[in-house]
């Protein structure tokens, strides 16, 4: 299927949150993990979402509409940005919490995890938070073009154990397109539920 993605809304504060009738799948992950690059890859456009080698680029919640399916991909601000103040971090956590709580249209959260790193504390916190909230987790190992196959599969197995899912996390690369078709299938499946 030929899909297109367009940015329909950007919000910075809790009071800007609104309820949408459309199904939503959020993208979450540590700052610099490759969320915006993934959006651009799926969009087939290099400059839809801002990318930076400096972490902490995305500070807002960005709603992207997927056509013709009609569901939203919601790019959440990256967490764990070292240079960000405690107040800013608390603000991030509150915004995410407000977005997730009571959002009946949120079908799943795609959690982006760096394929080169063993499971990190902040990632474990996020996944257990989502699990406690009963929100399905779609684990996506980003930058999978970088590590050797052997290292990649170690990380893949570690996450499979932690998440206790039947399937292994998806290997994805915005650079090469690895996993792109599979990711679309998974997203569309969750969005349609
Ligand atoms: P924040 O907005 O800060 O939360 O970051 P982000 O998660 O949106 O990350 P972003 O997409 O901006 O990418 C961060 C850096 O990683 C950039 O330098 C990208 O070029 C690089 N990158 C992202 N995806 C890939 C990938 O699949 N392969 C490789 N090799 N590099 C990648
Ligand atoms: Mg970003």
PDB file of C-alpha atoms and ligand atoms in Angstrom:
ATOM      1  CA  UNK A   1       0.000   0.000   0.000  1.00  0.00           C
ATOM      2  CA  UNK A   2       1.217   3.493  -0.774  1.00  0.00           C
ATOM      3  CA  UNK A   3       0.840   5.539   2.348  1.00  0.00           C
ATOM      4  CA  UNK A   4       1.469   9.182   3.057  1.00  0.00           C
ATOM      5  CA  UNK A   5       2.072  10.912   6.367  1.00  0.00           C
ATOM      6  CA  UNK A   6       1.271  14.510   7.214  1.00  0.00           C
ATOM      7  CA  UNK A   7       1.845  16.529  10.359  1.00  0.00           C
ATOM      8  CA  UNK A   8      -1.524  17.690  11.618  1.00  0.00           C
ATOM      9  CA  UNK A   9      -0.853  18.972  15.102  1.00  0.00           C
ATOM     10  CA  UNK A  10       1.974  19.903  17.444  1.00  0.00           C
ATOM     11  CA  UNK A  11       1.475  20.475  21.126  1.00  0.00           C
ATOM     12  CA  UNK A  12       3.735  21.694  23.882  1.00  0.00           C
ATOM     13  CA  UNK A  13       1.514  21.731  26.933  1.00  0.00           C
ATOM     14  CA  UNK A  14      -1.077  19.604  28.657  1.00  0.00           C
ATOM     15  CA  UNK A  15      -3.815  22.157  28.122  1.00  0.00           C
ATOM     16  CA  UNK A  16      -3.391  21.787  24.358  1.00  0.00           C
ATOM     17  CA  UNK A  17      -4.249  18.072  24.447  1.00  0.00           C
ATOM     18  CA  UNK A  18      -7.485  17.180  22.710  1.00  0.00           C
ATOM     19  CA  UNK A  19      -9.406  13.986  22.122  1.00  0.00           C
ATOM     20  CA  UNK A  20      -9.325  12.574  18.637  1.00  0.00           C
ATOM     21  CA  UNK A  21     -11.698   9.950  17.270  1.00  0.00           C
ATOM     22  CA  UNK A  22      -8.920   8.340  15.265  1.00  0.00           C
ATOM     23  CA  UNK A  23      -6.842   5.421  16.503  1.00  0.00           C
ATOM     24  CA  UNK A  24      -3.388   6.430  17.697  1.00  0.00           C
ATOM     25  CA  UNK A  25      -0.045   4.739  18.026  1.00  0.00           C
ATOM     26  CA  UNK A  26       2.600   6.638  19.933  1.00  0.00           C
ATOM     27  CA  UNK A  27       6.327   6.529  19.293  1.00  0.00           C
ATOM     28  CA  UNK A  28       8.443   6.741  22.409  1.00  0.00           C
ATOM     29  CA  UNK A  29      12.088   6.346  23.186  1.00  0.00           C
ATOM     30  CA  UNK A  30      15.156   7.971  24.594  1.00  0.00           C
ATOM     31  CA  UNK A  31      16.360  11.142  23.062  1.00  0.00           C
ATOM     32  CA  UNK A  32      18.477  10.478  19.969  1.00  0.00           C
ATOM     33  CA  UNK A  33      17.196   6.898  19.525  1.00  0.00           C
ATOM     34  CA  UNK A  34      15.901   7.725  16.054  1.00  0.00           C
ATOM     35  CA  UNK A  35      12.185   8.524  16.442  1.00  0.00           C
ATOM     36  CA  UNK A  36      12.099  11.428  14.024  1.00  0.00           C
ATOM     37  CA  UNK A  37      14.235   9.510  11.523  1.00  0.00           C
ATOM     38  CA  UNK A  38      11.750   6.653  11.703  1.00  0.00           C
ATOM     39  CA  UNK A  39       8.849   9.011  10.980  1.00  0.00           C
ATOM     40  CA  UNK A  40      10.735  10.407   8.002  1.00  0.00           C
ATOM     41  CA  UNK A  41      11.535   6.936   6.726  1.00  0.00           C
ATOM     42  CA  UNK A  42       7.896   5.892   6.936  1.00  0.00           C
ATOM     43  CA  UNK A  43       6.898   9.149   5.271  1.00  0.00           C
ATOM     44  CA  UNK A  44       9.444   8.640   2.510  1.00  0.00           C
ATOM     45  CA  UNK A  45      10.510  12.222   3.144  1.00  0.00           C
ATOM     46  CA  UNK A  46      13.757  13.382   4.642  1.00  0.00           C
ATOM     47  CA  UNK A  47      12.571  16.571   6.249  1.00  0.00           C
ATOM     48  CA  UNK A  48       9.110  15.947   7.655  1.00  0.00           C
ATOM     49  CA  UNK A  49      10.327  15.518  11.230  1.00  0.00           C
ATOM     50  CA  UNK A  50      13.369  17.455  12.410  1.00  0.00           C
ATOM     51  CA  UNK A  51      16.484  15.380  12.911  1.00  0.00           C
ATOM     52  CA  UNK A  52      19.534  16.429  14.789  1.00  0.00           C
ATOM     53  CA  UNK A  53      22.788  14.956  15.959  1.00  0.00           C
ATOM     54  CA  UNK A  54      22.134  17.000  19.087  1.00  0.00           C
ATOM     55  CA  UNK A  55      19.730  15.142  21.351  1.00  0.00           C
ATOM     56  CA  UNK A  56      16.580  16.758  22.600  1.00  0.00           C
ATOM     57  CA  UNK A  57      15.443  18.124  19.272  1.00  0.00           C
ATOM     58  CA  UNK A  58      11.846  17.053  19.597  1.00  0.00           C
ATOM     59  CA  UNK A  59      10.340  18.773  22.628  1.00  0.00           C
ATOM     60  CA  UNK A  60       6.764  18.631  21.481  1.00  0.00           C
ATOM     61  CA  UNK A  61       4.140  15.998  20.842  1.00  0.00           C
ATOM     62  CA  UNK A  62       3.631  15.683  17.101  1.00  0.00           C
ATOM     63  CA  UNK A  63       0.540  14.108  15.575  1.00  0.00           C
ATOM     64  CA  UNK A  64       1.060  12.641  12.133  1.00  0.00           C
ATOM     65  CA  UNK A  65      -1.911  11.420  10.138  1.00  0.00           C
ATOM     66  CA  UNK A  66      -1.373   8.270   8.102  1.00  0.00           C
ATOM     67  CA  UNK A  67      -3.311   8.146   4.826  1.00  0.00           C
ATOM     68  CA  UNK A  68      -5.313   6.375   3.537  1.00  0.00           C
ATOM     69  CA  UNK A  69      -5.631   4.359   6.791  1.00  0.00           C
ATOM     70  CA  UNK A  70      -6.609   7.407   8.840  1.00  0.00           C
ATOM     71  CA  UNK A  71      -4.824   6.610  12.100  1.00  0.00           C
ATOM     72  CA  UNK A  72      -2.320   8.852  13.889  1.00  0.00           C
ATOM     73  CA  UNK A  73       1.302   8.267  14.699  1.00  0.00           C
ATOM     74  CA  UNK A  74       2.168  10.440  17.673  1.00  0.00           C
ATOM     75  CA  UNK A  75       5.843  11.260  18.106  1.00  0.00           C
ATOM     76  CA  UNK A  76       6.459  11.844  21.811  1.00  0.00           C
ATOM     77  CA  UNK A  77       9.348  13.966  23.043  1.00  0.00           C
ATOM     78  CA  UNK A  78      12.456  11.903  23.783  1.00  0.00           C
ATOM     79  CA  UNK A  79      13.269  11.198  27.404  1.00  0.00           C
ATOM     80  CA  UNK A  80      16.548  11.059  29.237  1.00  0.00           C
ATOM     81  CA  UNK A  81      18.053  14.076  27.577  1.00  0.00           C
ATOM     82  CA  UNK A  82      21.029  14.690  29.846  1.00  0.00           C
ATOM     83  CA  UNK A  83      21.244  18.454  29.461  1.00  0.00           C
ATOM     84  CA  UNK A  84      17.639  18.966  30.295  1.00  0.00           C
ATOM     85  CA  UNK A  85      16.776  20.340  33.732  1.00  0.00           C
ATOM     86  CA  UNK A  86      14.828  18.451  36.373  1.00  0.00           C
ATOM     87  CA  UNK A  87      11.870  20.767  35.913  1.00  0.00           C
ATOM     88  CA  UNK A  88      11.864  20.107  32.191  1.00  0.00           C
ATOM     89  CA  UNK A  89      12.033  16.368  32.761  1.00  0.00           C
ATOM     90  CA  UNK A  90       9.144  16.510  35.194  1.00  0.00           C
ATOM     91  CA  UNK A  91       7.182  18.529  32.638  1.00  0.00           C
ATOM     92  CA  UNK A  92       7.905  15.874  30.002  1.00  0.00           C
ATOM     93  CA  UNK A  93       6.734  13.077  32.280  1.00  0.00           C
ATOM     94  CA  UNK A  94       3.524  14.936  33.118  1.00  0.00           C
ATOM     95  CA  UNK A  95       2.758  15.640  29.474  1.00  0.00           C
ATOM     96  CA  UNK A  96       3.281  12.008  28.483  1.00  0.00           C
ATOM     97  CA  UNK A  97       1.233  10.856  31.421  1.00  0.00           C
ATOM     98  CA  UNK A  98      -1.605  13.205  30.547  1.00  0.00           C
ATOM     99  CA  UNK A  99      -1.455  12.049  26.937  1.00  0.00           C
ATOM    100  CA  UNK A 100      -1.601   8.364  27.856  1.00  0.00           C
ATOM    101  CA  UNK A 101      -4.087   8.468  30.735  1.00  0.00           C
ATOM    102  CA  UNK A 102      -7.616   8.039  29.571  1.00  0.00           C
ATOM    103  CA  UNK A 103      -6.727   8.061  25.884  1.00  0.00           C
ATOM    104  CA  UNK A 104      -9.043   5.329  24.705  1.00  0.00           C
ATOM    105  CA  UNK A 105      -7.794   5.729  21.134  1.00  0.00           C
ATOM    106  CA  UNK A 106      -4.217   4.862  22.063  1.00  0.00           C
ATOM    107  CA  UNK A 107      -3.845   1.353  20.676  1.00  0.00           C
ATOM    108  CA  UNK A 108      -0.176   0.729  21.343  1.00  0.00           C
ATOM    109  CA  UNK A 109       3.130   2.433  21.971  1.00  0.00           C
ATOM    110  CA  UNK A 110       6.024   1.674  19.671  1.00  0.00           C
ATOM    111  CA  UNK A 111       8.996   1.795  22.009  1.00  0.00           C
ATOM    112  CA  UNK A 112      12.173   2.584  20.118  1.00  0.00           C
ATOM    113  CA  UNK A 113      15.254   0.953  21.561  1.00  0.00           C
ATOM    114  CA  UNK A 114      18.845   1.346  20.435  1.00  0.00           C
ATOM    115  CA  UNK A 115      19.974  -1.941  18.869  1.00  0.00           C
ATOM    116  CA  UNK A 116      23.554  -1.259  19.948  1.00  0.00           C
ATOM    117  CA  UNK A 117      22.857  -0.960  23.653  1.00  0.00           C
ATOM    118  CA  UNK A 118      21.896  -3.426  26.316  1.00  0.00           C
ATOM    119  CA  UNK A 119      18.557  -2.525  27.951  1.00  0.00           C
ATOM    120  CA  UNK A 120      18.870   0.871  29.617  1.00  0.00           C
ATOM    121  CA  UNK A 121      17.301   1.931  32.907  1.00  0.00           C
ATOM    122  CA  UNK A 122      15.030   4.569  31.377  1.00  0.00           C
ATOM    123  CA  UNK A 123      13.808   2.141  28.725  1.00  0.00           C
ATOM    124  CA  UNK A 124      13.006  -0.428  31.383  1.00  0.00           C
ATOM    125  CA  UNK A 125      11.112   2.211  33.354  1.00  0.00           C
ATOM    126  CA  UNK A 126       9.062   3.151  30.312  1.00  0.00           C
ATOM    127  CA  UNK A 127       8.231  -0.425  29.354  1.00  0.00           C
ATOM    128  CA  UNK A 128       7.170  -1.353  32.880  1.00  0.00           C
ATOM    129  CA  UNK A 129       5.077   1.820  33.102  1.00  0.00           C
ATOM    130  CA  UNK A 130       3.298   0.886  29.860  1.00  0.00           C
ATOM    131  CA  UNK A 131       2.857  -2.663  31.011  1.00  0.00           C
ATOM    132  CA  UNK A 132       1.255  -1.495  34.255  1.00  0.00           C
ATOM    133  CA  UNK A 133      -1.074   0.716  32.265  1.00  0.00           C
ATOM    134  CA  UNK A 134      -2.048  -2.262  30.110  1.00  0.00           C
ATOM    135  CA  UNK A 135      -0.870  -0.615  26.893  1.00  0.00           C
ATOM    136  CA  UNK A 136       0.515  -2.938  24.204  1.00  0.00           C
ATOM    137  CA  UNK A 137       4.193  -2.401  23.468  1.00  0.00           C
ATOM    138  CA  UNK A 138       5.684  -2.650  19.983  1.00  0.00           C
ATOM    139  CA  UNK A 139       9.438  -2.952  20.506  1.00  0.00           C
ATOM    140  CA  UNK A 140      11.515  -1.556  17.650  1.00  0.00           C
ATOM    141  CA  UNK A 141      15.297  -1.831  17.615  1.00  0.00           C
ATOM    142  CA  UNK A 142      16.571   1.258  15.855  1.00  0.00           C
ATOM    143  CA  UNK A 143      19.839   1.828  13.987  1.00  0.00           C
ATOM    144  CA  UNK A 144      19.981  -1.892  13.218  1.00  0.00           C
ATOM    145  CA  UNK A 145      22.308  -1.151  10.291  1.00  0.00           C
ATOM    146  CA  UNK A 146      25.040  -0.393  12.830  1.00  0.00           C
ATOM    147  CA  UNK A 147      25.726  -3.388  15.095  1.00  0.00           C
ATOM    148  CA  UNK A 148      27.003  -6.735  13.898  1.00  0.00           C
ATOM    149  CA  UNK A 149      24.342  -9.369  13.480  1.00  0.00           C
ATOM    150  CA  UNK A 150      25.568 -11.255  16.535  1.00  0.00           C
ATOM    151  CA  UNK A 151      25.400  -8.223  18.829  1.00  0.00           C
ATOM    152  CA  UNK A 152      22.019  -7.295  17.435  1.00  0.00           C
ATOM    153  CA  UNK A 153      20.536 -10.668  18.206  1.00  0.00           C
ATOM    154  CA  UNK A 154      21.846 -10.589  21.782  1.00  0.00           C
ATOM    155  CA  UNK A 155      19.985  -7.305  22.359  1.00  0.00           C
ATOM    156  CA  UNK A 156      16.955  -8.696  20.551  1.00  0.00           C
ATOM    157  CA  UNK A 157      16.848 -11.719  22.842  1.00  0.00           C
ATOM    158  CA  UNK A 158      17.355  -9.616  25.970  1.00  0.00           C
ATOM    159  CA  UNK A 159      14.334  -7.483  25.087  1.00  0.00           C
ATOM    160  CA  UNK A 160      12.250 -10.474  24.164  1.00  0.00           C
ATOM    161  CA  UNK A 161      12.941 -11.928  27.618  1.00  0.00           C
ATOM    162  CA  UNK A 162      12.143  -8.676  29.400  1.00  0.00           C
ATOM    163  CA  UNK A 163       8.932  -8.029  27.508  1.00  0.00           C
ATOM    164  CA  UNK A 164       7.851 -11.659  27.528  1.00  0.00           C
ATOM    165  CA  UNK A 165       6.502 -11.441  24.005  1.00  0.00           C
ATOM    166  CA  UNK A 166       6.141 -14.321  21.594  1.00  0.00           C
ATOM    167  CA  UNK A 167       7.826 -12.385  18.797  1.00  0.00           C
ATOM    168  CA  UNK A 168      11.297 -10.903  18.791  1.00  0.00           C
ATOM    169  CA  UNK A 169      11.578  -7.097  18.658  1.00  0.00           C
ATOM    170  CA  UNK A 170      11.630  -5.705  15.138  1.00  0.00           C
ATOM    171  CA  UNK A 171      14.998  -4.828  13.641  1.00  0.00           C
ATOM    172  CA  UNK A 172      14.667  -1.428  12.018  1.00  0.00           C
ATOM    173  CA  UNK A 173      16.921   0.984  10.184  1.00  0.00           C
ATOM    174  CA  UNK A 174      15.917   4.393   8.902  1.00  0.00           C
ATOM    175  CA  UNK A 175      19.117   4.412   6.922  1.00  0.00           C
ATOM    176  CA  UNK A 176      18.609   1.207   4.935  1.00  0.00           C
ATOM    177  CA  UNK A 177      14.871   0.661   5.256  1.00  0.00           C
ATOM    178  CA  UNK A 178      15.324  -2.604   7.134  1.00  0.00           C
ATOM    179  CA  UNK A 179      12.050  -3.612   8.810  1.00  0.00           C
ATOM    180  CA  UNK A 180      10.010  -0.849   7.203  1.00  0.00           C
ATOM    181  CA  UNK A 181       7.357  -3.019   5.556  1.00  0.00           C
ATOM    182  CA  UNK A 182       7.013  -5.166   8.642  1.00  0.00           C
ATOM    183  CA  UNK A 183       6.615  -2.110  10.845  1.00  0.00           C
ATOM    184  CA  UNK A 184       3.809  -0.781   8.636  1.00  0.00           C
ATOM    185  CA  UNK A 185       2.027  -4.125   8.899  1.00  0.00           C
ATOM    186  CA  UNK A 186       2.323  -4.118  12.693  1.00  0.00           C
ATOM    187  CA  UNK A 187       1.184  -0.496  13.035  1.00  0.00           C
ATOM    188  CA  UNK A 188      -1.801  -0.998  10.754  1.00  0.00           C
ATOM    189  CA  UNK A 189      -2.785  -4.127  12.614  1.00  0.00           C
ATOM    190  CA  UNK A 190      -2.790  -2.402  16.017  1.00  0.00           C
ATOM    191  CA  UNK A 191      -4.496   0.690  14.620  1.00  0.00           C
ATOM    192  CA  UNK A 192      -7.278  -1.450  13.232  1.00  0.00           C
ATOM    193  CA  UNK A 193      -8.072  -3.142  16.531  1.00  0.00           C
TER     194      UNK A 193
HETATM  195  P1  LIG B   1      15.111  13.520  19.787  1.00  0.00           P
HETATM  196  O1  LIG B   1      14.228  14.319  18.895  1.00  0.00           O
HETATM  197  O2  LIG B   1      16.263  14.258  20.328  1.00  0.00           O
HETATM  198  O3  LIG B   1      14.342  12.828  20.855  1.00  0.00           O
HETATM  199  O4  LIG B   1      15.833  12.382  18.891  1.00  0.00           O
HETATM  200  P2  LIG B   1      15.162  11.324  17.918  1.00  0.00           P
HETATM  201  O5  LIG B   1      14.843  10.099  18.675  1.00  0.00           O
HETATM  202  O6  LIG B   1      14.066  11.947  17.136  1.00  0.00           O
HETATM  203  O7  LIG B   1      16.401  10.958  16.966  1.00  0.00           O
HETATM  204  P3  LIG B   1      16.709  11.441  15.473  1.00  0.00           P
HETATM  205  O8  LIG B   1      15.786  10.794  14.518  1.00  0.00           O
HETATM  206  O9  LIG B   1      16.798  12.918  15.455  1.00  0.00           O
HETATM  207  O10 LIG B   1      18.150  10.761  15.217  1.00  0.00           O
HETATM  208  C1  LIG B   1      19.264  10.975  16.060  1.00  0.00           C
HETATM  209  C2  LIG B   1      20.548  10.646  15.312  1.00  0.00           C
HETATM  210  O11 LIG B   1      20.624   9.251  14.976  1.00  0.00           O
HETATM  211  C3  LIG B   1      20.696  11.383  13.984  1.00  0.00           C
HETATM  212  O12 LIG B   1      22.052  11.754  13.837  1.00  0.00           O
HETATM  213  C4  LIG B   1      20.303  10.348  12.945  1.00  0.00           C
HETATM  214  O13 LIG B   1      20.902  10.560  11.694  1.00  0.00           O
HETATM  215  C5  LIG B   1      20.800   9.043  13.574  1.00  0.00           C
HETATM  216  N1  LIG B   1      19.985   7.882  13.135  1.00  0.00           N
HETATM  217  C6  LIG B   1      18.660   7.758  13.266  1.00  0.00           C
HETATM  218  N2  LIG B   1      18.215   6.585  12.761  1.00  0.00           N
HETATM  219  C7  LIG B   1      19.305   5.945  12.280  1.00  0.00           C
HETATM  220  C8  LIG B   1      19.505   4.654  11.622  1.00  0.00           C
HETATM  221  O14 LIG B   1      18.589   3.866  11.374  1.00  0.00           O
HETATM  222  N3  LIG B   1      20.785   4.336  11.298  1.00  0.00           N
HETATM  223  C9  LIG B   1      21.836   5.152  11.570  1.00  0.00           C
HETATM  224  N4  LIG B   1      23.039   4.725  11.216  1.00  0.00           N
HETATM  225  N5  LIG B   1      21.687   6.369  12.166  1.00  0.00           N
HETATM  226  C10 LIG B   1      20.451   6.757  12.522  1.00  0.00           C
HETATM  227 MG1  LIG B   2      13.080  13.731  17.316  1.00  0.00          MG
END
